[in-house]
PDB file of C-alpha atoms in Angstrom:
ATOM      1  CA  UNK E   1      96.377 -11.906 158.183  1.00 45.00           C
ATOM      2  CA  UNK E   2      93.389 -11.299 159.972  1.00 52.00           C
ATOM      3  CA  UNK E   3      90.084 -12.787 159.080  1.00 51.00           C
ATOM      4  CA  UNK E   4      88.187  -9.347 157.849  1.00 52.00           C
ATOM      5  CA  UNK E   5      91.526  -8.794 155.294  1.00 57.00           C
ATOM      6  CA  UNK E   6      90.473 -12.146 153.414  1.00 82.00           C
ATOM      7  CA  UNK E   7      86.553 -10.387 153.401  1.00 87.00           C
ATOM      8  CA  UNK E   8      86.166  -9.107 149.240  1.00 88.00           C
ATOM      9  CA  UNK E   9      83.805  -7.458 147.716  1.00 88.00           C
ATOM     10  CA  UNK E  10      82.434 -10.301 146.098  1.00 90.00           C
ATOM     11  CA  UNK E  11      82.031 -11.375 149.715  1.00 90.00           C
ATOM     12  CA  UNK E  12      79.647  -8.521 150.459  1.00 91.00           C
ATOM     13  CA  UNK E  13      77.327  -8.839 147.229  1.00 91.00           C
ATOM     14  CA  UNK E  14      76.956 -12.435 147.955  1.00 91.00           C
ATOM     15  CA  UNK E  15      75.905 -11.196 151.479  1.00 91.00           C
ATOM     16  CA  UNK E  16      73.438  -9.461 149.733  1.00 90.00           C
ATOM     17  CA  UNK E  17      72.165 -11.556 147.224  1.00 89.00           C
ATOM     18  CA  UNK E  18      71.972 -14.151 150.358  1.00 89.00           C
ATOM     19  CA  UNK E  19      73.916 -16.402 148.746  1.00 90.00           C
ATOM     20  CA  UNK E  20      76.878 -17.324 151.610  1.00 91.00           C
ATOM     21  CA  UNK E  21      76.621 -20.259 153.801  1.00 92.00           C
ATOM     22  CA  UNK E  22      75.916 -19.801 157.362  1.00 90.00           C
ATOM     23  CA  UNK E  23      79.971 -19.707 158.775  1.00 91.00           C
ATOM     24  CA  UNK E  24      80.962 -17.704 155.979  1.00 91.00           C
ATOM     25  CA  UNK E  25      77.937 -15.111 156.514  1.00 91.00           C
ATOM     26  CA  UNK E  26      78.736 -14.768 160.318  1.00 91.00           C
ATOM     27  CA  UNK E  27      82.471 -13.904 158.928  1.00 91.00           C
ATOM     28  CA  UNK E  28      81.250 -11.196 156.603  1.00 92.00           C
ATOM     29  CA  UNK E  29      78.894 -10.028 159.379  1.00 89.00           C
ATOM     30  CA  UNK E  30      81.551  -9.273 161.751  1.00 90.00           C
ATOM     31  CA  UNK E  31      83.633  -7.612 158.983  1.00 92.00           C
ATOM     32  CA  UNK E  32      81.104  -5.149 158.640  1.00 90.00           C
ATOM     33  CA  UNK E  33      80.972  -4.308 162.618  1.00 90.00           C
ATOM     34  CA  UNK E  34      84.415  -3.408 162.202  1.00 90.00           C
ATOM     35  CA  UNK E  35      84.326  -1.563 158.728  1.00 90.00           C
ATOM     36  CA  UNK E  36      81.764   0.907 158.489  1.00 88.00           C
ATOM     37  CA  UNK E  37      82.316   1.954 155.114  1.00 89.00           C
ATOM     38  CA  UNK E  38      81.676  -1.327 153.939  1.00 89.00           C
ATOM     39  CA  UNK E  39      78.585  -1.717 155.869  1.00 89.00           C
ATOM     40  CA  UNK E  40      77.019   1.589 154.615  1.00 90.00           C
ATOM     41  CA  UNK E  41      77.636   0.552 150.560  1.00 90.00           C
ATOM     42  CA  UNK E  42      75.669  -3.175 151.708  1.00 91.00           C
ATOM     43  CA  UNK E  43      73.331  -1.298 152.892  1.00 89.00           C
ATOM     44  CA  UNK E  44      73.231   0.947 149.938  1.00 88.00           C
ATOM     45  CA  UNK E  45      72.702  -2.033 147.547  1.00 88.00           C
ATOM     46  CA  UNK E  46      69.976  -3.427 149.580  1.00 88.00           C
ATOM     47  CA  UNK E  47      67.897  -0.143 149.405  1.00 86.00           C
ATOM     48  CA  UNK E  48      68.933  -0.478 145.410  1.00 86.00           C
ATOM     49  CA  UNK E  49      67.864  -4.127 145.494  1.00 82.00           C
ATOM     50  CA  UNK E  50      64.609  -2.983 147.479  1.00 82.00           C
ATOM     51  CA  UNK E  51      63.180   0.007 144.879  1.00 82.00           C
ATOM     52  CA  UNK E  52      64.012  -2.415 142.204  1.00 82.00           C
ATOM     53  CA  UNK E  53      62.200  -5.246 143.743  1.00 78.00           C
ATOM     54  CA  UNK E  54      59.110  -2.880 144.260  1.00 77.00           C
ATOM     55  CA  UNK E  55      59.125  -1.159 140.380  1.00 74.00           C
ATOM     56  CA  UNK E  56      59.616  -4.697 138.516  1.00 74.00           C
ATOM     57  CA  UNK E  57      58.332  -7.380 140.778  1.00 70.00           C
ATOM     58  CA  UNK E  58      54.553  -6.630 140.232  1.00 71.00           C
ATOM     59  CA  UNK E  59      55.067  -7.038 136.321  1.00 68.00           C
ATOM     60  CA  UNK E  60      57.373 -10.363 137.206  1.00 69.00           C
ATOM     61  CA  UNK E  61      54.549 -11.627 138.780  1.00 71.00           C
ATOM     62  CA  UNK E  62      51.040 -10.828 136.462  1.00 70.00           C
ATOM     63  CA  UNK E  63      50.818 -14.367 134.484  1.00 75.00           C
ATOM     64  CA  UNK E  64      52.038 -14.661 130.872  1.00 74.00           C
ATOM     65  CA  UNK E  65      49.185 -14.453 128.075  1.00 74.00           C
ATOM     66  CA  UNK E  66      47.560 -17.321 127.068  1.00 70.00           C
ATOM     67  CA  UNK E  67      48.915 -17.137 123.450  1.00 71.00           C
ATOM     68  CA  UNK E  68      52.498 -17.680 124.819  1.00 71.00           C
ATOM     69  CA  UNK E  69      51.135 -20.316 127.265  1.00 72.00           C
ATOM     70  CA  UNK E  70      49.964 -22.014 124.862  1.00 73.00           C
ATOM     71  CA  UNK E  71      52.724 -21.605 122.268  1.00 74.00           C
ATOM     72  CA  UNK E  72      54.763 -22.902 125.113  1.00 74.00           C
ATOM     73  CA  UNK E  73      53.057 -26.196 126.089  1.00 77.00           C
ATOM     74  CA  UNK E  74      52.703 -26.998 122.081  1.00 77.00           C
ATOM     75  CA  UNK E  75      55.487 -29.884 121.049  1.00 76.00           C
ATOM     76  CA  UNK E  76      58.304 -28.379 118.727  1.00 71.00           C
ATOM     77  CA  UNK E  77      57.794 -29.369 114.876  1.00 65.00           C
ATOM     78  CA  UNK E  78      59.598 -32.133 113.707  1.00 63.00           C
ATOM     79  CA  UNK E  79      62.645 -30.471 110.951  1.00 60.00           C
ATOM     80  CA  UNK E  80      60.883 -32.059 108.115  1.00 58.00           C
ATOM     81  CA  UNK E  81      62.175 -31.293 104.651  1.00 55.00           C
ATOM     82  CA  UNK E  82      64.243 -28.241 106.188  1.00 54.00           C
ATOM     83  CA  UNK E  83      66.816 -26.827 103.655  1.00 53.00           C
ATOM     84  CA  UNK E  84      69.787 -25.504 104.707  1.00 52.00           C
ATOM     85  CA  UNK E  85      70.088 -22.751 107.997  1.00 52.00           C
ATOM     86  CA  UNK E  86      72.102 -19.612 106.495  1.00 50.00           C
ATOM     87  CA  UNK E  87      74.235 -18.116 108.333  1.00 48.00           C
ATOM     88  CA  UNK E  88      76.758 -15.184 107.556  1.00 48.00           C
ATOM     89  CA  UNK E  89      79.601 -17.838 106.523  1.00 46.00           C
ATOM     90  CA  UNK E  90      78.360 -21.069 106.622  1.00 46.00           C
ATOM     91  CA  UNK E  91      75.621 -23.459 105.128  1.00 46.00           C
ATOM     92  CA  UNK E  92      74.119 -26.203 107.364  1.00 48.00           C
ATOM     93  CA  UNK E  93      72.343 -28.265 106.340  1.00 45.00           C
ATOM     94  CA  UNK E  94      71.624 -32.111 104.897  1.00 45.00           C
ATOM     95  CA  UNK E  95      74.675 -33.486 103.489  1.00 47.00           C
ATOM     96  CA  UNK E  96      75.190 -32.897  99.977  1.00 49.00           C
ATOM     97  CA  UNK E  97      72.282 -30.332  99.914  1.00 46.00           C
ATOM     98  CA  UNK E  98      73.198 -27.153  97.820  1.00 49.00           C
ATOM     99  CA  UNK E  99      73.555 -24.261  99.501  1.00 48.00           C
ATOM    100  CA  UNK E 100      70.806 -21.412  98.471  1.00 48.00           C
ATOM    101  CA  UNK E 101      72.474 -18.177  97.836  1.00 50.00           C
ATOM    102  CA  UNK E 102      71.762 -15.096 100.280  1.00 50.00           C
ATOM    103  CA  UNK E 103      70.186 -12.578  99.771  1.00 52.00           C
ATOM    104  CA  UNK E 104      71.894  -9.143 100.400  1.00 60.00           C
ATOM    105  CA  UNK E 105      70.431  -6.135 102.286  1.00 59.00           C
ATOM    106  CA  UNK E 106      71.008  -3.842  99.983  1.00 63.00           C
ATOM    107  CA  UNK E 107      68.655  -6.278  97.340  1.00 70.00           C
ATOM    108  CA  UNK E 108      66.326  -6.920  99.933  1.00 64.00           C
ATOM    109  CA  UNK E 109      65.550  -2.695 100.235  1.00 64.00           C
ATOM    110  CA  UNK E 110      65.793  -2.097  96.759  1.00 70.00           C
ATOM    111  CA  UNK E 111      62.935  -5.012  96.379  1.00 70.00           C
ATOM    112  CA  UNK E 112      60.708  -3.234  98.969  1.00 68.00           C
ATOM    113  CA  UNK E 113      61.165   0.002  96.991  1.00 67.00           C
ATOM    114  CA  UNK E 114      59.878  -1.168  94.239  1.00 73.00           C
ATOM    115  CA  UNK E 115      56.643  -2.912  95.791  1.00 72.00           C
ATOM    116  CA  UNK E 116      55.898   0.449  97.463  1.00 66.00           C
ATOM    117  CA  UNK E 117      56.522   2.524  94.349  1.00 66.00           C
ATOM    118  CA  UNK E 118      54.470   0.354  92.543  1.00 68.00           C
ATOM    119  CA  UNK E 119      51.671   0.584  95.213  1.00 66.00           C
ATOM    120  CA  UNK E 120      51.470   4.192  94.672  1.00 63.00           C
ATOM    121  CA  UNK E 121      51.226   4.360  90.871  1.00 62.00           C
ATOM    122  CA  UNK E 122      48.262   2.164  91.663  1.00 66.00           C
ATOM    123  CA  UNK E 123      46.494   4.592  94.112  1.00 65.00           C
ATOM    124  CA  UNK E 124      47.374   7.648  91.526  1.00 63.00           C
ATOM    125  CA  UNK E 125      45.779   5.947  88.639  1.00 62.00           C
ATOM    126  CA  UNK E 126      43.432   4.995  90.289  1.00 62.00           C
ATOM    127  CA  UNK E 127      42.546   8.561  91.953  1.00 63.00           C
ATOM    128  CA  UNK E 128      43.243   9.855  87.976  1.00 60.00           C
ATOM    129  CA  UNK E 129      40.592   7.226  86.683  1.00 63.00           C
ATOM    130  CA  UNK E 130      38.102   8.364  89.429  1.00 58.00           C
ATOM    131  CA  UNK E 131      37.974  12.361  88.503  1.00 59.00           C
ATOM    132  CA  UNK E 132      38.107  11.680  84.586  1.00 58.00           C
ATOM    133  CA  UNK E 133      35.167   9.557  85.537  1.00 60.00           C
ATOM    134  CA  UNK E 134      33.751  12.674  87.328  1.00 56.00           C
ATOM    135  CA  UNK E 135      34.762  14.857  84.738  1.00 57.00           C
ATOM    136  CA  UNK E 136      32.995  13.151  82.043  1.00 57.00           C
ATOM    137  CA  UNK E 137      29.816  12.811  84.255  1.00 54.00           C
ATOM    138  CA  UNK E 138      29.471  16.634  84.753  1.00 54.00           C
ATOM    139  CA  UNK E 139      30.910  17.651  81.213  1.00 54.00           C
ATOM    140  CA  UNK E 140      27.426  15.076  80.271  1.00 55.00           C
ATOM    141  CA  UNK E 141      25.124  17.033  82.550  1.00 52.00           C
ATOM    142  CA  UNK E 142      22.575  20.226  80.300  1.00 49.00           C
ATOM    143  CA  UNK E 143      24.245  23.664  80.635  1.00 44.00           C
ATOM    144  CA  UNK E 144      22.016  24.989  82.958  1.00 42.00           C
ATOM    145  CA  UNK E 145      22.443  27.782  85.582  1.00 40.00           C
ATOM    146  CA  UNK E 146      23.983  26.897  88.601  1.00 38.00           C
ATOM    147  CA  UNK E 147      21.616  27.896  91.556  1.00 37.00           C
ATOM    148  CA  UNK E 148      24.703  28.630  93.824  1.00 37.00           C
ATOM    149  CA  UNK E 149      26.339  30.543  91.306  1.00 36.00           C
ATOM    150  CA  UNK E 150      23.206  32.492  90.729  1.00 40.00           C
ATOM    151  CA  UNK E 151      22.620  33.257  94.473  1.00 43.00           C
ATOM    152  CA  UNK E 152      26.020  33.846  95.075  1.00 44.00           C
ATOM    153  CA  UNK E 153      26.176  36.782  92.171  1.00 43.00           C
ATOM    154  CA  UNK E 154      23.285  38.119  94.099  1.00 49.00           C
ATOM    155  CA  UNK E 155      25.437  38.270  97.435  1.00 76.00           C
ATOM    156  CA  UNK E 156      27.661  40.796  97.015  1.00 86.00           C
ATOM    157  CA  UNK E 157      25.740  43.037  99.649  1.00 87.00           C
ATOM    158  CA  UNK E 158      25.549  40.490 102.297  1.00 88.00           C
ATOM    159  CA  UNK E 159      29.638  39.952 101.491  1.00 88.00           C
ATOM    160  CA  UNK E 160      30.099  43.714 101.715  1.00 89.00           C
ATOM    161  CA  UNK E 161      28.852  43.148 105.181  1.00 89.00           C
ATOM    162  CA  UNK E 162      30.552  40.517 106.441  1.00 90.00           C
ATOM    163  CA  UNK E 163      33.901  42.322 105.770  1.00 91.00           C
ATOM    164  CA  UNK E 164      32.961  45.507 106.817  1.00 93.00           C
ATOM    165  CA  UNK E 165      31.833  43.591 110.479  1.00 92.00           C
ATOM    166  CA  UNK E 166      35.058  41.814 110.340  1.00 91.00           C
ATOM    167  CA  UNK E 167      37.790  44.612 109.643  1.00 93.00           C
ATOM    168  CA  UNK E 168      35.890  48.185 110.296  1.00 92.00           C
ATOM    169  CA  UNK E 169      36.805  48.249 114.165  1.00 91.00           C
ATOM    170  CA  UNK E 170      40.231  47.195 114.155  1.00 90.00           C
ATOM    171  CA  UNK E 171      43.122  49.415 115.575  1.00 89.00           C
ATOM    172  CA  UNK E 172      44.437  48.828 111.938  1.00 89.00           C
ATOM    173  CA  UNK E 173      41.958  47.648 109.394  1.00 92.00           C
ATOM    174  CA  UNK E 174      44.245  48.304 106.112  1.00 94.00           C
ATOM    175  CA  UNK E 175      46.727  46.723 104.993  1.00 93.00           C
ATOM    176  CA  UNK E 176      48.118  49.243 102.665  1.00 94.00           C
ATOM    177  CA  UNK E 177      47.350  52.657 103.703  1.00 94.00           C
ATOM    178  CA  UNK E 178      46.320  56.196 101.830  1.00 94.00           C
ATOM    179  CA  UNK E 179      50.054  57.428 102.617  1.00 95.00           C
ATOM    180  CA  UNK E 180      51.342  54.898  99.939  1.00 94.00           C
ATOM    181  CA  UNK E 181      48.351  56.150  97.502  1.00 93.00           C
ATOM    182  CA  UNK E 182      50.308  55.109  94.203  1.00 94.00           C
ATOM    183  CA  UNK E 183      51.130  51.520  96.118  1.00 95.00           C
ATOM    184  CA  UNK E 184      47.422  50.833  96.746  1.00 95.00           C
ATOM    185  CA  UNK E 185      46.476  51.359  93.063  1.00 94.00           C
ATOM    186  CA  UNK E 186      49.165  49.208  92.047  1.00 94.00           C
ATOM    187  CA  UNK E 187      48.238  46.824  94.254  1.00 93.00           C
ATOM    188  CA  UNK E 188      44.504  46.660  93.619  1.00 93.00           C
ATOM    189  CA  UNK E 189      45.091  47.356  89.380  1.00 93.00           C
ATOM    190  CA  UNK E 190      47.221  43.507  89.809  1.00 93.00           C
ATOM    191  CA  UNK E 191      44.922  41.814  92.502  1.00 92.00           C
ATOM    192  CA  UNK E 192      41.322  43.139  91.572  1.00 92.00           C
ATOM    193  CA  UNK E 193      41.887  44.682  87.988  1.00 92.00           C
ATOM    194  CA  UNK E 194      40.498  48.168  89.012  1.00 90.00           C
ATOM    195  CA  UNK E 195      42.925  51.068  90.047  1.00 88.00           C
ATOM    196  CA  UNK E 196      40.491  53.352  91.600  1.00 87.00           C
ATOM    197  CA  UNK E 197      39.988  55.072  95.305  1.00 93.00           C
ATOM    198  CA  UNK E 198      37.599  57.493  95.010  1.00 93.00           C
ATOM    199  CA  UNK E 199      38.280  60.960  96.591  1.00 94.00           C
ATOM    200  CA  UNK E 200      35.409  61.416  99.269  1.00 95.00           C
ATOM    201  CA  UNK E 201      37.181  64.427 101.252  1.00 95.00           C
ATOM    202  CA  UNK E 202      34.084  66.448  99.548  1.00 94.00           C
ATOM    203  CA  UNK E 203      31.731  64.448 101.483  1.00 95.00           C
ATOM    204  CA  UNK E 204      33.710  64.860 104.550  1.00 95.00           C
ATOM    205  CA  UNK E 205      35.299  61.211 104.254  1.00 96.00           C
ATOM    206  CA  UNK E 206      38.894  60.988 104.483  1.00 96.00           C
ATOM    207  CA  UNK E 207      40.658  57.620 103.004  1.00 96.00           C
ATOM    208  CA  UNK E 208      42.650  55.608 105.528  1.00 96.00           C
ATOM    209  CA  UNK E 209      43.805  52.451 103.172  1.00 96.00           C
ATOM    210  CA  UNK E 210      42.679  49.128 101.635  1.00 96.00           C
ATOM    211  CA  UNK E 211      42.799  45.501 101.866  1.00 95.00           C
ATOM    212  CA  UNK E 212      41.819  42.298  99.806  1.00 92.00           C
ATOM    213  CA  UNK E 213      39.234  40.316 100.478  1.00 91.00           C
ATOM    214  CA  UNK E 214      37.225  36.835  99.492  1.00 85.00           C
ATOM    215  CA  UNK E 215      35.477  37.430  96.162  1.00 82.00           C
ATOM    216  CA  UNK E 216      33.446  34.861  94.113  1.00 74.00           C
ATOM    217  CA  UNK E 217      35.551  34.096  91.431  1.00 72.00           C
ATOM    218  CA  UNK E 218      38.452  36.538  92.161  1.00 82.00           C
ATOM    219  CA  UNK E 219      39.386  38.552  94.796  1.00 90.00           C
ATOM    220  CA  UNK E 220      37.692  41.737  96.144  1.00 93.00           C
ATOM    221  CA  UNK E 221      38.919  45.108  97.372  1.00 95.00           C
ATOM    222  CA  UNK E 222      38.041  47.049 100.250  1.00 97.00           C
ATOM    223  CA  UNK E 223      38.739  50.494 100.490  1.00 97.00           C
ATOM    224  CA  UNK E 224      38.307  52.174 104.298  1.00 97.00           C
ATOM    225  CA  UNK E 225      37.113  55.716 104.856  1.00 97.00           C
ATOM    226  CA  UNK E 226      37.165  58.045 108.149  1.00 96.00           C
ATOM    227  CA  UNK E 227      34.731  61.326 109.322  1.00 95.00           C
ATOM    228  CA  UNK E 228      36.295  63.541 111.640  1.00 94.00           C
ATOM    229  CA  UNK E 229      34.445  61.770 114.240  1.00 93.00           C
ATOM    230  CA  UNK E 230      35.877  58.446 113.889  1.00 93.00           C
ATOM    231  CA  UNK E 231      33.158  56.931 112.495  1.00 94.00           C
ATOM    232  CA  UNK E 232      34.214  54.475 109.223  1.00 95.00           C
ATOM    233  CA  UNK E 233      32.874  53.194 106.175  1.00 95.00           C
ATOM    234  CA  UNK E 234      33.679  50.456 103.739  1.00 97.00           C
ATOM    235  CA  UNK E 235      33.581  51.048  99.980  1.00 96.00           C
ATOM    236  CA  UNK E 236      33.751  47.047  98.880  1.00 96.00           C
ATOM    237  CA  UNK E 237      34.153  45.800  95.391  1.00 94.00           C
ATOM    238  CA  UNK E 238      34.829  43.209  92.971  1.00 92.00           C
ATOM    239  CA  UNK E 239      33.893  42.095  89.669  1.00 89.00           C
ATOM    240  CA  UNK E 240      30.201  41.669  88.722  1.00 85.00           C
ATOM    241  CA  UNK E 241      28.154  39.191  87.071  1.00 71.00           C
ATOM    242  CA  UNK E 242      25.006  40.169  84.761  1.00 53.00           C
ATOM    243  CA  UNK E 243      22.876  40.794  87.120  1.00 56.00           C
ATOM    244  CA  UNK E 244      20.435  43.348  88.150  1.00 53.00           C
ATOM    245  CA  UNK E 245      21.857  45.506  91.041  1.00 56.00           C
ATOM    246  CA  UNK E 246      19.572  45.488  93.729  1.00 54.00           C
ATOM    247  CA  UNK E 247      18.860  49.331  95.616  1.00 54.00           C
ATOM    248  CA  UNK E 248      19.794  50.531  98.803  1.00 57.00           C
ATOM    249  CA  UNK E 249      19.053  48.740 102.408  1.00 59.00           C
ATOM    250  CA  UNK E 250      19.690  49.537 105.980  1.00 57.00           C
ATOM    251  CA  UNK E 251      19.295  46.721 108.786  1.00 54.00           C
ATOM    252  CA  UNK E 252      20.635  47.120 112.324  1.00 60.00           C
ATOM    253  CA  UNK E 253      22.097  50.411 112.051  1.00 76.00           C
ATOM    254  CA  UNK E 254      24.011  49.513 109.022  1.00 89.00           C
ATOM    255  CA  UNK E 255      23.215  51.226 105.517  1.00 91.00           C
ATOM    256  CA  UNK E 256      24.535  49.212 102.188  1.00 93.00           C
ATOM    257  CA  UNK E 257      24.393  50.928  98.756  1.00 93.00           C
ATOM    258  CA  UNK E 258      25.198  49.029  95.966  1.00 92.00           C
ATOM    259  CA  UNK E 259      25.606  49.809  91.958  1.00 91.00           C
ATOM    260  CA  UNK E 260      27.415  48.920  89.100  1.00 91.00           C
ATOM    261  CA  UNK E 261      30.098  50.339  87.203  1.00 88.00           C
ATOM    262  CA  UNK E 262      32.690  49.408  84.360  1.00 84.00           C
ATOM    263  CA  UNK E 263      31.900  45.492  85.018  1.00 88.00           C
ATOM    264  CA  UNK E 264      31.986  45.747  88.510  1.00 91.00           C
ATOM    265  CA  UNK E 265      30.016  45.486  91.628  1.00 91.00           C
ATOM    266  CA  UNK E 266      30.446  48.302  94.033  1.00 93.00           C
ATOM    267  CA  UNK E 267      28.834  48.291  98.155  1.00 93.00           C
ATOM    268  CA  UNK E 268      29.277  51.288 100.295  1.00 95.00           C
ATOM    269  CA  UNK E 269      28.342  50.266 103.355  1.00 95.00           C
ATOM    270  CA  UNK E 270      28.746  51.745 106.694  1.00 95.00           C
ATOM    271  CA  UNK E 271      26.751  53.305 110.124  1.00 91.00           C
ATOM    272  CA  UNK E 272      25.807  56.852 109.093  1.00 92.00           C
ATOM    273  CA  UNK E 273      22.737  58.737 108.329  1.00 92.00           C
ATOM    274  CA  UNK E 274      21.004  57.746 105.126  1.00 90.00           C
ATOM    275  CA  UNK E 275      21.183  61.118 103.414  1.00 92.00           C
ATOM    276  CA  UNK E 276      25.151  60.543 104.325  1.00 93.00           C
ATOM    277  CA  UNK E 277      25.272  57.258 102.855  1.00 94.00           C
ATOM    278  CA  UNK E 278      23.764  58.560  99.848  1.00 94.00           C
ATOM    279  CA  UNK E 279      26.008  61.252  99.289  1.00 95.00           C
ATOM    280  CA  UNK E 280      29.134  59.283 100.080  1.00 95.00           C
ATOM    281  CA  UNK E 281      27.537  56.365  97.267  1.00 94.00           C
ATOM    282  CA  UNK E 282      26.694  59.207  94.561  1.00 94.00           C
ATOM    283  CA  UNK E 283      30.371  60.852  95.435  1.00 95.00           C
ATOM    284  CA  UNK E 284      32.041  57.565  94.995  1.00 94.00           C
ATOM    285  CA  UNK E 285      29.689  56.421  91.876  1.00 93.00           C
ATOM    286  CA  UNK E 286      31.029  59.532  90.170  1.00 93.00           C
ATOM    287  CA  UNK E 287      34.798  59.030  90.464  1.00 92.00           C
ATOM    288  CA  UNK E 288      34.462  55.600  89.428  1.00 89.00           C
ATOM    289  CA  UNK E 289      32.812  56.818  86.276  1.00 87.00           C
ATOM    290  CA  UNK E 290      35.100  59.852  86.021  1.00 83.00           C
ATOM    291  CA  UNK E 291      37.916  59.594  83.369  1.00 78.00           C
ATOM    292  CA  UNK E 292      41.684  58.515  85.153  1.00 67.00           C
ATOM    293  CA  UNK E 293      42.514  62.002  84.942  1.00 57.00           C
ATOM    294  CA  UNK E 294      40.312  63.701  87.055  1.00 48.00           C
ATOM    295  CA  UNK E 295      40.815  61.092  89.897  1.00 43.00           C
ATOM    296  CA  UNK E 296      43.399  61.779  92.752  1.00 44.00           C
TER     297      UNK E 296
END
């Protein structure tokens, strides 16, 4: 047998690990002259050895906190008055000491249940006692007039706005439209309480839908209407409080009309003339006031 047959593969990791003595490494050495394959997978671990060496050693190196530095230079405590070690079996312990009984997982979980279900009937009374306590503070406070409400019932014009800037240019500003007529009085009779979209063809105003919008208390409707031209209004409504309706105004181009009408608060508002406006607003003021019948 030749001296590279007795050459094993434990032979070359211990080449690479540097771990042979001289005579043996000069064996393994001249092995791998004659056995290229076995030369090219040492060479293999090396580069292995070599990325690992250059990922890990760095963190091998920092120094260890000072918390375990010091843990590890402190003396061990002396095993005074320890009970018994538990194991899975078997009880160490003192001779003649009793063992304690173990506890099982399944107790252990259910006891952590408990704690945490417990913690959170705390937090929920606790919450509970804190908006009783709020309760009784406001209920305790004189009945007077809320200056947001108050404000707010006065805003139904600057609302009427904001939707009309929000929906009146888009490509499709309804969301139910005046080919599903019977659905859109449905729909506003069960969201709003008022089934009405006045006819303005007269007027020149043709109805392309409605949507719902943000109201006070409830929500609000918002009916869209088209001229020939393209150019849209917004008939807006939703129910009113007792409050004085203020008259017409036009800022920026933008004309808002608003009355009131079977406990309701009605805004026209939109970018045409005034004598328009004012035709579409008495137009629309008189189908709201006209009996169910003579609606469309």
């Amino acid at each position: 047998m030749t001296p590279s047959a007795l050459i094993e593969e434990a032979d070359l990791h211990a080449l690479v690990d540097g771990e042979l003595d001289p005579e043996r490494r000069r064996k393994v050495e001249d092995h791998l002259l004659q056995h290229p394959e076995d030369a090219a997978l040492v060479e293999g671990w090396r580069r292995q050895n070599a990325a690992l060496r250059a990922a890990f050693e760095p963190v091998a190196l920092e120094p260890p906190p000072l918390s375990l530095r010091e843990a590890a230079a402190r003396p061990p405590a002396p095993p005074v008055g320890q009970g018994p070690i538990e194991t899975g079996a078997i009880h160490w312990g003192r001779p003649g000491a009793a063992p304690r009984p173990m506890r099982k997982l399944d107790e252990i979980r259910a006891s952590r249940r408990r704690q945490a279900l417990a913690s959170t009937l705390l937090t929920l009374v606790a919450g509970a006692a804190v908006a009783v306590a709020a309760l009784l503070f406001l209920a305790s406070r004189p009945p007077t007039q809320s200056p947001t409400l108050t404000r707010a019932a006065t805003s139904y014009a600057a609302r009427a706005g904001l939707t009309y800037a929000t929906y009146i240019l888009d490509a499709h500003p309804v969301e139910i439209d005046a080919a599903r007529r019977d659905e859109l009085l449905v729909w506003l009779q069960e969201r709003v309480g008022f089934a009405r979209a006045p006819d303005l063809d007269g007027v020149g105003l043709r109805l392309l839908g409605g949507r719902i919008a943000p109201g006070v208390a409830a929500p609000a409707a918002f009916l869209i209407y088209q001229r020939d031209d393209g150019v849209r209004l917004g008939l807006y409504f939703e129910r009113a409080e007792a409050v004085a309706a203020p008259s017409g105004q036009r800022g920026q181009g933008v004309t808002v009309i608003e009355w009131r009408a079977s406990g309701f608060a009605f805004v026209l508002v939109g970018a045409l003339p005034a004598d328009a406006m004012q035709a579409a607003a008495e137009a629309a003021a008189a189908a709201v006031l006209a009996p169910p019948t003579e609606t469309k």
